[in-house]
XYZ file of N, CA and C in Angstrom:
741
model
N 0.884 -1.395 -0.142
C -0.013 0.027 0.019
C 1.039 1.337 0.062
N 0.083 2.374 -0.591
C 0.944 3.355 -0.477
C 0.920 4.408 0.757
N 1.902 5.130 1.112
C 1.847 5.380 2.840
C 1.891 6.901 2.499
N 1.580 7.701 3.116
C 1.382 9.466 3.175
C 2.651 9.617 3.992
N 3.674 9.610 3.053
C 5.275 10.515 3.443
C 5.660 11.855 3.535
N 5.833 12.480 4.545
C 6.512 13.696 4.180
C 8.033 13.610 4.511
N 8.799 14.383 3.463
C 10.307 14.033 3.412
C 10.817 15.378 4.099
N 11.583 15.475 5.014
C 12.618 16.350 5.446
C 13.765 16.697 4.575
N 13.209 17.646 3.423
C 14.156 18.006 2.283
C 14.896 18.978 2.677
N 16.657 18.857 2.439
C 17.305 19.926 2.748
C 17.642 20.874 1.556
N 16.611 20.260 0.371
C 17.901 21.607 -0.571
C 16.466 21.157 -1.787
N 16.324 21.702 -2.567
C 15.225 21.536 -4.108
C 16.060 20.541 -4.468
N 17.190 20.444 -4.653
C 17.347 18.644 -5.303
C 16.669 17.461 -4.320
N 16.780 17.819 -3.198
C 16.192 16.916 -2.687
C 14.384 16.718 -2.045
N 13.988 17.840 -2.857
C 12.634 18.081 -2.868
C 12.463 16.562 -4.687
N 13.329 17.154 -5.725
C 12.928 16.525 -6.715
C 12.942 14.896 -6.383
N 13.822 14.648 -5.455
C 14.281 12.913 -5.377
C 13.128 12.599 -4.476
N 12.252 13.137 -3.762
C 11.288 13.015 -3.028
C 10.143 13.068 -3.859
N 9.811 13.636 -4.632
C 8.917 13.815 -5.679
C 9.264 12.485 -6.320
N 10.469 12.302 -7.194
C 10.415 10.966 -7.726
C 10.216 9.665 -6.855
N 10.722 9.406 -5.348
C 10.204 8.407 -4.891
C 9.041 8.191 -4.469
N 7.692 9.358 -4.762
C 6.444 8.914 -4.579
C 5.891 9.529 -3.166
N 7.164 10.403 -2.404
C 6.333 11.376 -1.364
C 5.275 12.280 -1.742
N 4.479 12.025 -0.618
C 3.171 13.061 -0.853
C 3.398 15.127 -0.793
N 4.641 14.922 0.143
C 4.656 16.241 0.751
C 6.444 16.457 0.957
N 6.718 17.570 0.976
C 8.005 17.963 1.729
C 7.752 18.674 2.867
N 8.785 18.573 3.680
C 9.137 19.693 4.759
C 10.545 20.497 4.452
N 10.425 21.749 3.356
C 11.759 21.973 3.369
C 12.384 23.312 4.333
N 13.666 22.265 4.620
C 14.310 23.054 5.449
C 15.892 23.584 5.113
N 16.782 24.958 5.949
C 17.882 24.771 5.440
C 18.522 24.218 6.949
N 19.775 24.145 7.317
C 20.156 24.336 8.901
C 19.887 22.655 9.257
N 19.904 21.553 8.660
C 19.539 20.353 9.017
C 20.441 20.171 10.281
N 21.474 20.381 10.401
C 22.299 19.918 11.975
C 21.515 20.648 12.815
N 21.194 21.970 12.797
C 20.793 22.304 13.669
C 18.845 22.027 14.226
N 18.475 21.117 13.511
C 17.285 20.717 13.754
C 16.260 21.218 12.492
N 16.946 22.153 11.259
C 15.932 22.550 10.585
C 16.084 24.196 10.633
N 16.158 25.181 9.730
C 16.008 26.333 10.059
C 15.285 26.718 8.402
N 14.764 28.404 8.269
C 13.740 28.767 7.477
C 15.310 28.724 6.278
N 14.343 27.973 4.552
C 15.368 28.320 4.253
C 15.191 29.246 3.125
N 16.105 29.594 2.070
C 16.482 30.558 1.757
C 15.304 30.827 0.453
N 15.001 32.251 0.255
C 14.347 32.476 -1.253
C 14.676 31.757 -2.467
N 16.074 31.733 -2.650
C 16.517 31.321 -3.900
C 16.139 29.183 -3.759
N 16.213 29.204 -2.796
C 15.832 27.451 -2.462
C 14.407 27.163 -2.548
N 13.680 28.208 -1.795
C 12.252 27.928 -2.240
C 11.596 27.849 -3.685
N 12.144 29.058 -4.345
C 12.146 29.095 -5.480
C 12.346 28.378 -6.479
N 13.528 27.739 -6.413
C 14.122 26.069 -7.033
C 13.046 25.056 -6.787
N 12.816 24.941 -5.287
C 12.232 23.718 -5.287
C 10.787 23.497 -5.944
N 9.901 24.952 -6.110
C 9.152 24.827 -6.382
C 9.225 25.051 -8.039
N 10.312 25.721 -8.509
C 10.731 25.492 -10.365
C 10.690 23.747 -10.504
N 11.417 23.296 -9.658
C 12.060 21.531 -10.089
C 10.533 20.604 -9.901
N 9.357 20.896 -9.287
C 9.026 19.931 -8.912
C 7.729 20.281 -9.638
N 6.403 19.341 -9.864
C 5.229 19.702 -10.272
C 4.006 19.128 -9.332
N 4.130 17.917 -8.756
C 3.145 17.134 -8.012
C 3.091 16.715 -6.383
N 4.531 17.063 -6.025
C 4.565 17.159 -4.398
C 4.399 18.725 -3.616
N 3.415 18.393 -2.362
C 3.460 19.494 -2.025
C 4.717 20.296 -1.424
N 4.695 21.423 -0.791
C 6.275 22.036 -0.617
C 5.827 22.792 0.433
N 6.027 22.334 1.668
C 5.895 23.431 3.121
C 6.958 23.498 3.716
N 6.766 24.722 4.155
C 8.492 25.239 4.343
C 8.637 25.586 6.255
N 9.643 24.840 6.709
C 9.504 25.587 7.740
C 9.794 26.790 8.051
N 9.639 27.535 9.531
C 9.943 28.862 9.663
C 10.105 28.997 10.955
N 11.654 28.353 10.965
C 12.411 28.685 12.096
C 13.457 29.450 11.926
N 13.454 30.949 12.762
C 14.514 32.062 12.204
C 16.444 31.214 12.908
N 16.015 30.527 13.897
C 17.457 29.628 14.580
C 17.345 28.893 15.280
N 18.628 28.103 15.337
C 18.572 26.476 15.837
C 17.768 27.115 17.452
N 18.418 26.010 18.486
C 18.071 26.259 19.648
C 16.449 26.169 20.255
N 16.236 26.915 21.217
C 14.845 27.164 22.063
C 13.627 27.367 21.024
N 12.434 27.303 21.366
C 11.456 28.006 20.470
C 10.702 29.188 21.323
N 11.711 29.823 22.126
C 11.217 31.131 22.960
C 11.548 32.251 21.673
N 10.721 32.806 21.640
C 11.611 33.884 20.431
C 11.249 35.510 20.835
N 12.265 36.215 20.336
C 12.480 37.679 20.445
C 11.457 38.198 19.572
N 11.082 40.081 19.805
C 10.468 40.206 19.135
C 10.842 40.552 17.735
N 12.256 40.410 17.426
C 12.894 40.930 16.291
C 12.628 39.515 15.178
N 12.827 38.407 16.030
C 13.092 36.941 15.274
C 11.383 36.714 15.170
N 10.591 37.318 16.281
C 8.825 36.960 15.586
C 8.704 37.734 14.166
N 8.808 39.100 14.265
C 8.769 39.914 12.980
C 9.622 39.067 11.456
N 10.441 38.678 11.746
C 11.535 37.802 10.769
C 10.428 36.829 10.338
N 9.835 35.897 11.230
C 9.155 34.638 11.148
C 7.756 35.587 10.022
N 7.081 36.357 10.524
C 6.148 37.043 9.741
C 6.151 37.325 8.641
N 7.586 38.019 8.678
C 7.788 38.343 6.926
C 8.252 36.738 6.303
N 8.834 36.029 6.703
C 8.943 34.470 5.754
C 7.502 34.050 5.529
N 7.158 33.836 6.205
C 5.662 33.695 6.213
C 4.393 34.317 4.749
N 4.541 35.572 4.804
C 4.168 36.456 3.822
C 5.133 36.189 2.858
N 6.376 35.850 2.305
C 7.150 35.426 1.480
C 6.290 33.927 0.879
N 6.614 32.866 1.702
C 6.013 31.717 1.521
C 4.603 31.684 0.719
N 3.474 32.630 0.984
C 2.019 33.154 0.482
C 2.707 33.437 -0.884
N 3.318 34.118 -1.180
C 3.293 35.017 -2.489
C 4.011 33.667 -3.441
N 4.759 33.195 -2.602
C 5.697 31.922 -3.670
C 4.795 30.999 -3.836
N 3.651 30.713 -3.177
C 2.749 29.767 -3.437
C 2.922 28.708 -2.815
N 3.357 28.237 -1.652
C 3.493 27.003 -1.280
C 2.416 26.321 -0.832
N 3.009 24.967 -0.250
C 1.249 24.416 0.025
C 1.313 25.087 1.765
N 2.109 24.970 2.339
C 2.035 24.802 3.613
C 3.369 26.054 4.162
N 3.392 25.726 5.904
C 4.576 26.031 6.682
C 4.379 25.578 7.855
N 5.586 25.667 8.538
C 6.044 24.534 9.794
C 6.513 25.694 10.945
N 5.768 25.746 12.199
C 6.682 26.142 12.927
C 5.644 26.228 14.356
N 6.414 26.356 15.388
C 5.884 26.091 17.112
C 6.713 27.239 17.825
N 6.170 27.706 19.027
C 6.433 28.380 19.564
C 6.043 28.230 21.213
N 6.973 28.476 21.886
C 6.554 28.304 23.612
C 7.288 29.191 24.346
N 6.345 29.462 25.209
C 6.249 30.230 26.453
C 7.586 29.570 27.481
N 8.300 30.778 28.328
C 9.502 30.504 28.849
C 9.287 29.286 29.655
N 7.395 29.099 30.279
C 7.095 28.119 31.318
C 7.145 26.814 30.479
N 6.962 26.663 29.189
C 7.191 25.298 28.463
C 5.773 25.179 27.892
N 4.862 25.932 28.112
C 3.983 25.653 27.216
C 3.808 26.360 26.021
N 2.716 25.905 25.065
C 2.205 26.521 23.718
C 1.706 27.800 23.592
N 2.608 28.601 23.239
C 2.679 30.218 23.218
C 1.149 30.850 22.029
N 0.314 30.297 22.873
C -1.042 30.374 22.218
C -1.377 31.891 21.194
N -1.015 32.823 22.248
C -1.577 34.042 21.101
C -0.351 34.192 20.275
N 0.607 33.918 20.465
C 1.885 33.754 19.283
C 1.484 32.913 17.932
N 1.116 31.777 18.403
C 0.626 30.583 17.056
C -0.303 31.495 16.670
N -1.603 31.842 17.457
C -2.692 32.435 16.767
C -2.381 33.521 15.924
N -1.539 34.506 16.217
C -0.777 35.471 15.274
C -0.152 34.929 14.021
N 0.873 33.737 14.371
C 1.277 33.229 13.311
C 0.025 32.760 12.355
N -0.562 31.741 12.836
C -1.167 30.958 12.058
C -2.814 32.203 11.145
N -2.833 33.145 12.037
C -3.765 34.495 11.137
C -3.314 34.486 9.883
N -1.695 34.805 10.150
C -1.002 35.805 9.392
C -0.490 34.688 7.827
N -0.592 32.830 8.282
C -0.008 32.312 6.889
C -1.612 31.761 6.771
N -3.024 32.242 6.636
C -3.821 32.110 6.243
C -4.010 32.378 4.696
N -3.947 31.419 3.747
C -4.931 29.902 3.604
C -3.817 28.884 3.787
N -2.984 29.097 4.027
C -1.785 27.980 4.005
C -2.097 26.998 5.238
N -1.757 25.570 4.716
C -1.510 24.655 5.942
C -0.966 25.140 7.313
N -0.703 24.631 8.178
C -0.003 24.910 8.975
C 0.352 23.481 9.798
N 1.391 23.199 9.943
C 2.304 22.249 11.304
C 2.780 22.636 11.856
N 2.652 22.194 13.229
C 3.155 22.635 14.240
C 4.571 21.282 14.573
N 5.758 22.196 14.560
C 6.871 21.319 14.467
C 7.397 20.811 15.931
N 8.495 20.212 15.882
C 8.932 18.983 17.484
C 8.975 20.253 18.491
N 9.094 21.631 18.357
C 9.008 22.216 19.608
C 7.792 21.720 20.509
N 6.835 20.959 19.572
C 5.743 19.849 20.518
C 6.528 19.199 21.423
N 7.931 18.453 21.106
C 8.283 17.509 21.754
C 9.019 17.853 22.862
N 8.923 19.258 23.486
C 9.558 19.725 24.499
C 9.256 20.944 25.439
N 7.631 20.392 25.324
C 6.609 21.304 25.748
C 6.216 20.335 26.975
N 5.713 21.213 28.218
C 5.603 20.775 29.537
C 4.757 19.754 29.317
N 3.394 19.810 28.807
C 2.370 19.024 28.724
C 1.828 18.688 27.481
N 2.459 17.658 26.728
C 1.769 17.154 25.995
C 0.346 16.959 25.436
N -0.243 16.536 26.181
C -1.980 16.839 26.244
C -2.529 18.075 26.488
N -2.351 18.870 27.009
C -2.707 20.254 27.075
C -2.510 20.783 25.815
N -1.008 20.690 25.432
C -0.744 21.049 24.120
C -1.631 20.555 22.576
N -1.980 19.576 22.824
C -2.730 19.004 21.989
C -3.875 19.866 21.674
N -4.523 19.817 22.671
C -5.937 20.473 22.859
C -5.880 21.918 22.334
N -4.595 22.645 22.525
C -4.594 24.132 22.633
C -4.082 24.266 20.465
N -3.362 22.747 20.509
C -3.413 23.212 18.765
C -4.476 22.788 17.874
N -5.066 21.989 18.458
C -6.526 21.688 17.964
C -7.608 22.677 17.805
N -7.489 23.584 19.126
C -8.051 24.895 19.277
C -7.921 25.722 18.169
N -6.597 26.162 18.199
C -5.761 27.022 17.283
C -5.860 26.424 16.029
N -6.272 25.780 15.153
C -6.820 25.043 14.000
C -5.378 24.441 13.321
N -4.404 24.415 14.140
C -3.154 22.971 12.998
C -3.803 22.307 12.683
N -2.798 21.959 11.360
C -3.583 20.800 10.308
C -2.468 19.268 10.927
N -1.473 19.524 11.424
C -0.707 18.418 12.126
C 0.079 19.004 13.289
N 0.740 17.488 14.337
C 1.536 17.682 14.817
C 2.838 16.686 14.512
N 3.649 17.043 14.104
C 5.358 16.909 13.848
C 5.993 15.951 15.501
N 6.022 14.906 15.865
C 6.404 14.461 16.793
C 7.247 13.527 17.041
N 8.059 13.276 17.808
C 8.695 11.737 18.228
C 8.158 11.062 19.481
N 7.336 11.817 20.248
C 6.923 11.478 21.049
C 7.258 11.640 22.211
N 7.940 12.904 22.255
C 8.671 13.580 23.259
C 9.990 12.628 23.801
N 10.690 11.716 22.768
C 11.833 10.890 23.086
C 12.649 11.420 21.920
N 13.947 10.640 22.084
C 14.928 10.542 21.011
C 14.970 10.493 19.727
N 14.064 9.707 19.579
C 13.678 9.369 18.045
C 11.927 8.634 18.451
N 11.227 8.455 17.064
C 9.932 7.894 16.901
C 9.636 6.522 17.707
N 10.899 5.494 17.536
C 10.432 4.435 17.983
C 10.224 4.385 19.700
N 11.418 5.390 20.497
C 10.734 4.833 21.587
C 9.862 5.929 21.977
N 9.217 6.730 21.286
C 8.233 7.692 21.351
C 6.943 7.014 21.110
N 6.778 5.646 20.907
C 5.473 4.693 20.466
C 4.405 5.276 21.410
N 4.435 4.985 22.615
C 3.312 4.598 23.617
C 2.906 6.272 23.589
N 3.858 7.558 23.895
C 3.138 8.653 23.619
C 2.281 9.101 21.859
N 2.753 8.772 21.172
C 2.558 9.002 19.794
C 1.360 8.043 19.785
N 1.249 6.998 20.059
C -0.321 6.229 20.352
C -1.662 7.065 20.945
N -0.879 7.392 21.957
C -1.905 7.940 23.228
C -2.448 9.392 22.414
N -1.666 10.158 21.548
C -1.626 11.174 21.069
C -3.137 10.952 19.929
N -2.847 10.208 18.814
C -3.549 9.699 17.838
C -4.848 9.335 18.468
N -4.817 8.545 19.720
C -6.065 7.963 19.969
C -7.345 9.366 20.713
N -6.042 10.256 21.619
C -6.814 11.611 22.237
C -7.089 12.483 20.727
N -6.397 12.263 19.792
C -6.788 13.503 18.716
C -7.747 12.997 17.756
N -8.069 11.760 17.630
C -9.266 11.176 17.216
C -9.810 11.800 16.110
N -8.664 11.647 15.402
C -9.321 12.783 13.642
C -9.504 14.085 13.930
N -9.211 14.595 14.823
C -9.182 16.207 14.821
C -7.747 16.990 14.401
N -7.048 16.325 14.284
C -6.026 16.935 13.854
C -4.890 15.396 13.634
N -3.961 15.615 12.594
C -2.745 14.453 12.009
C -2.176 14.259 13.179
N -1.590 13.318 13.726
C -0.473 12.970 14.441
C 0.824 12.479 13.540
N 1.996 12.829 13.407
C 2.372 12.508 12.393
C 4.034 12.399 12.893
N 4.542 10.998 13.189
C 5.585 10.521 13.753
C 6.822 11.270 12.849
N 7.571 11.591 13.630
C 9.297 11.898 12.778
C 10.077 11.616 14.039
N 11.615 11.845 13.365
C 12.800 11.974 14.042
C 12.738 9.901 14.097
N 13.984 9.761 13.258
C 14.187 8.227 13.275
C 13.521 7.079 12.698
N 12.455 7.975 11.451
C 11.610 7.526 10.925
C 12.452 6.492 9.921
N 12.403 5.519 9.376
C 12.729 4.541 8.282
C 12.297 3.590 7.697
N 12.598 2.835 6.810
C 11.825 2.084 5.960
C 11.865 0.670 6.751
N 13.269 0.518 7.823
C 12.838 -0.448 8.253
C 12.454 -0.639 9.581
N 11.434 0.788 9.854
C 10.526 0.971 11.428
C 9.103 1.385 11.056
N 9.201 1.688 9.784
C 7.826 2.140 9.579
C 6.530 1.418 9.606
N 6.477 0.353 9.348
C 5.586 -0.531 9.703
C 5.195 -0.849 10.875
N 6.071 -0.466 12.012
C 6.447 -1.139 13.715
C 5.595 -0.060 14.201
N 6.156 1.396 13.582
C 5.680 2.469 14.024
C 3.817 2.626 14.106
N 3.709 2.593 12.327
C 2.309 2.554 11.915
C 1.490 1.492 12.835
N 1.934 0.709 12.973
C 1.128 -0.854 13.456
C 0.752 -0.445 14.733
N 1.890 0.269 15.713
C 1.700 0.460 17.173
C 0.960 1.630 17.534
N 0.971 2.795 16.634
C 0.603 3.811 16.672
C -0.603 4.012 16.169
N -0.947 3.703 15.281
C -2.474 3.822 14.517
C -2.055 5.520 13.508
N -1.138 5.899 13.634
C -0.893 6.902 12.592
C -1.108 6.177 11.295
N -1.169 7.743 10.384
C -1.537 7.159 8.783
C -0.444 8.102 7.887
N 0.326 9.459 8.561
C 1.303 10.131 7.607
C 2.849 10.171 9.089
N 3.789 10.338 7.952
C 5.230 10.057 8.740
C 6.267 10.771 7.969
N 7.226 11.005 8.763
C 7.827 12.074 8.127
C 9.529 11.567 8.505
N 10.147 11.578 7.295
C 11.701 10.847 7.420
C 12.123 11.804 6.467
N 13.793 11.698 6.681
C 14.890 12.292 5.751
C 15.098 11.683 4.599
N 15.160 10.080 4.417
C 15.420 9.300 3.633
C 16.576 9.684 2.942
N 17.757 9.900 3.765
C 18.936 10.604 2.568
C 19.852 9.466 2.489
N 20.569 9.552 1.759
C 21.771 9.402 1.567
C 23.503 10.284 1.377
N 24.443 9.533 1.413
C 25.724 10.653 1.266
C 25.745 10.994 -0.252
N 26.286 12.437 -0.361
C 26.445 12.405 -2.103
C 27.834 12.868 -1.480
N 28.793 12.530 -2.490
C 30.506 12.751 -2.426
C 30.507 14.114 -3.514
N 31.465 14.906 -3.004
C 31.911 15.892 -3.937
C 32.785 15.446 -4.961
N 32.605 16.247 -6.429
C 33.105 16.115 -7.198
C 34.615 16.458 -7.652
N 34.855 17.480 -6.500
C 36.051 18.014 -6.283
C 37.130 17.216 -6.370
N 37.842 17.666 -7.427
C 39.420 16.645 -7.584
C 40.714 17.924 -6.658
N 40.749 18.897 -6.857
C 41.469 19.512 -5.909
C 41.363 19.763 -4.441
N 41.711 19.461 -3.733
C 40.805 19.316 -2.136
C 42.295 19.908 -1.106
N 41.860 20.998 -0.508
C 42.560 21.720 0.475
C 41.848 21.481 1.449
N 41.961 20.157 2.864
C 41.302 19.868 3.444
C 42.152 20.128 4.630
N 43.212 21.450 4.889
C 43.884 21.556 5.903
C 42.762 23.005 6.678
N 41.844 23.082 5.611
C 41.435 24.850 5.940
C 39.592 24.552 6.105
N 39.766 23.761 7.043
C 37.452 23.843 7.134
C 37.126 24.961 7.457
N 35.588 24.974 6.440
C 34.958 26.012 6.263
C 33.832 26.400 7.491
N 34.037 25.205 8.332
C 32.745 25.140 9.269
C 33.343 24.367 10.291
N 32.292 23.911 11.644
C 32.706 23.315 12.614
C 33.670 21.968 12.841
N 34.288 21.691 13.608
C 35.337 20.649 13.413
C 34.637 19.644 13.702
N 33.309 19.593 13.918
C 32.425 18.078 13.753
C 32.262 17.487 13.056
N 31.998 18.285 11.424
C 31.790 17.859 10.030
C 32.575 16.915 9.796
N 32.595 15.688 9.713
C 33.838 14.728 9.316
C 34.171 15.007 8.213
N 33.747 15.478 6.804
C 34.179 15.948 5.611
C 33.418 16.906 5.292
N 34.196 17.695 4.491
C 33.521 19.198 3.624
C 33.341 19.015 2.459
N 33.505 17.525 2.595
C 33.839 16.936 1.019
C 32.705 15.885 0.525
N 31.673 15.883 1.355
C 30.706 14.979 1.362
C 29.210 16.036 1.953
N 28.023 15.578 1.284
C 26.925 16.484 1.593
C 25.859 15.237 2.011
N 24.475 15.443 2.263
C 23.381 14.622 2.318
C 22.360 14.868 1.587
N 21.880 14.362 0.893
C 20.152 14.237 0.383
C 19.283 13.290 -0.197
N 18.055 13.869 -0.135
C 17.032 12.828 0.209
C 17.756 11.463 -1.323
N 17.089 10.504 -1.024
C 17.423 9.579 -1.884
C 15.973 8.861 -2.382
N 15.713 8.895 -3.546
C 14.646 8.277 -4.579
C 14.302 6.854 -3.751
N 15.432 6.228 -4.141
C 15.324 4.751 -3.565
C 15.041 4.765 -2.135
N 15.240 5.241 -1.377
C 15.098 5.001 0.162
C 13.629 5.936 0.306
N 12.863 6.716 -0.326
C 12.221 7.116 -0.132
C 10.835 6.099 -0.688
N 10.947 5.777 -1.693
C 10.208 4.424 -2.191
C 10.205 3.486 -1.354
N 11.025 3.348 -0.898
C 10.856 2.199 0.465
C 9.625 2.183 1.242
N 9.610 3.310 1.473
C 8.735 4.538 3.026
C 7.796 4.025 2.331
N 7.669 4.911 1.480
C 6.135 4.848 0.783
C 5.461 3.473 0.295
N 6.203 2.788 -0.389
C 5.784 1.635 -0.827
C 5.836 0.346 -0.488
N 6.960 0.109 1.137
C 6.794 -0.883 1.595
C 5.847 -1.768 2.091
N 6.365 -3.195 1.907
C 5.488 -4.302 2.459
C 5.058 -3.743 3.932
N 3.683 -4.032 4.217
C 3.334 -4.069 5.687
C 3.660 -5.262 6.352
């Protein structure tokens, strides 16, 4: 059977791969090592130009780290949402918390109103909120379309018990979408044990640089990067295994 798969796409080319593999939707992000940040204007435009069948959701997250935002960051998010509306994407993805760890309902309402008529997903800010069941009801009341969650654990397999409870309590009022560590090797288990019907995965493979001359003594970024002559990109074959894999 074909599953509803959302791909966490780190580039326009990853969107192409996601579409070729049969995914229903992408969440387009930059800054993957930080958990995803808002992609550039150019990346969004090229993702739109290079695809025709897949829905494109854009993450609205001005930085990595926590989900308590300053006034300047909020205004940046509003501008990015307006840009996404102008570019005609399918939806936007964001999440905001108070300093006490609750959903920032007034701010979420402001962003959701600004985003209309785009689809809205609350991202994994949900996974670090204080009370997931209170947050669930608040996000339903706000009109969010779905919640991306690992069940407040480091990966969705560990989070299966909470995800199952959330699916049951949501009762069709909002989509609960497991994400983080979802693979073709465990998606059947996650689906069976949670009752979820949409899934979020990266389905990436390493892409090796075509550079012949290399000065590896001069890093351009963090020393934690294994090689600056390797990147990762969505792999259409891995996408297809998640979309069409056997039950």
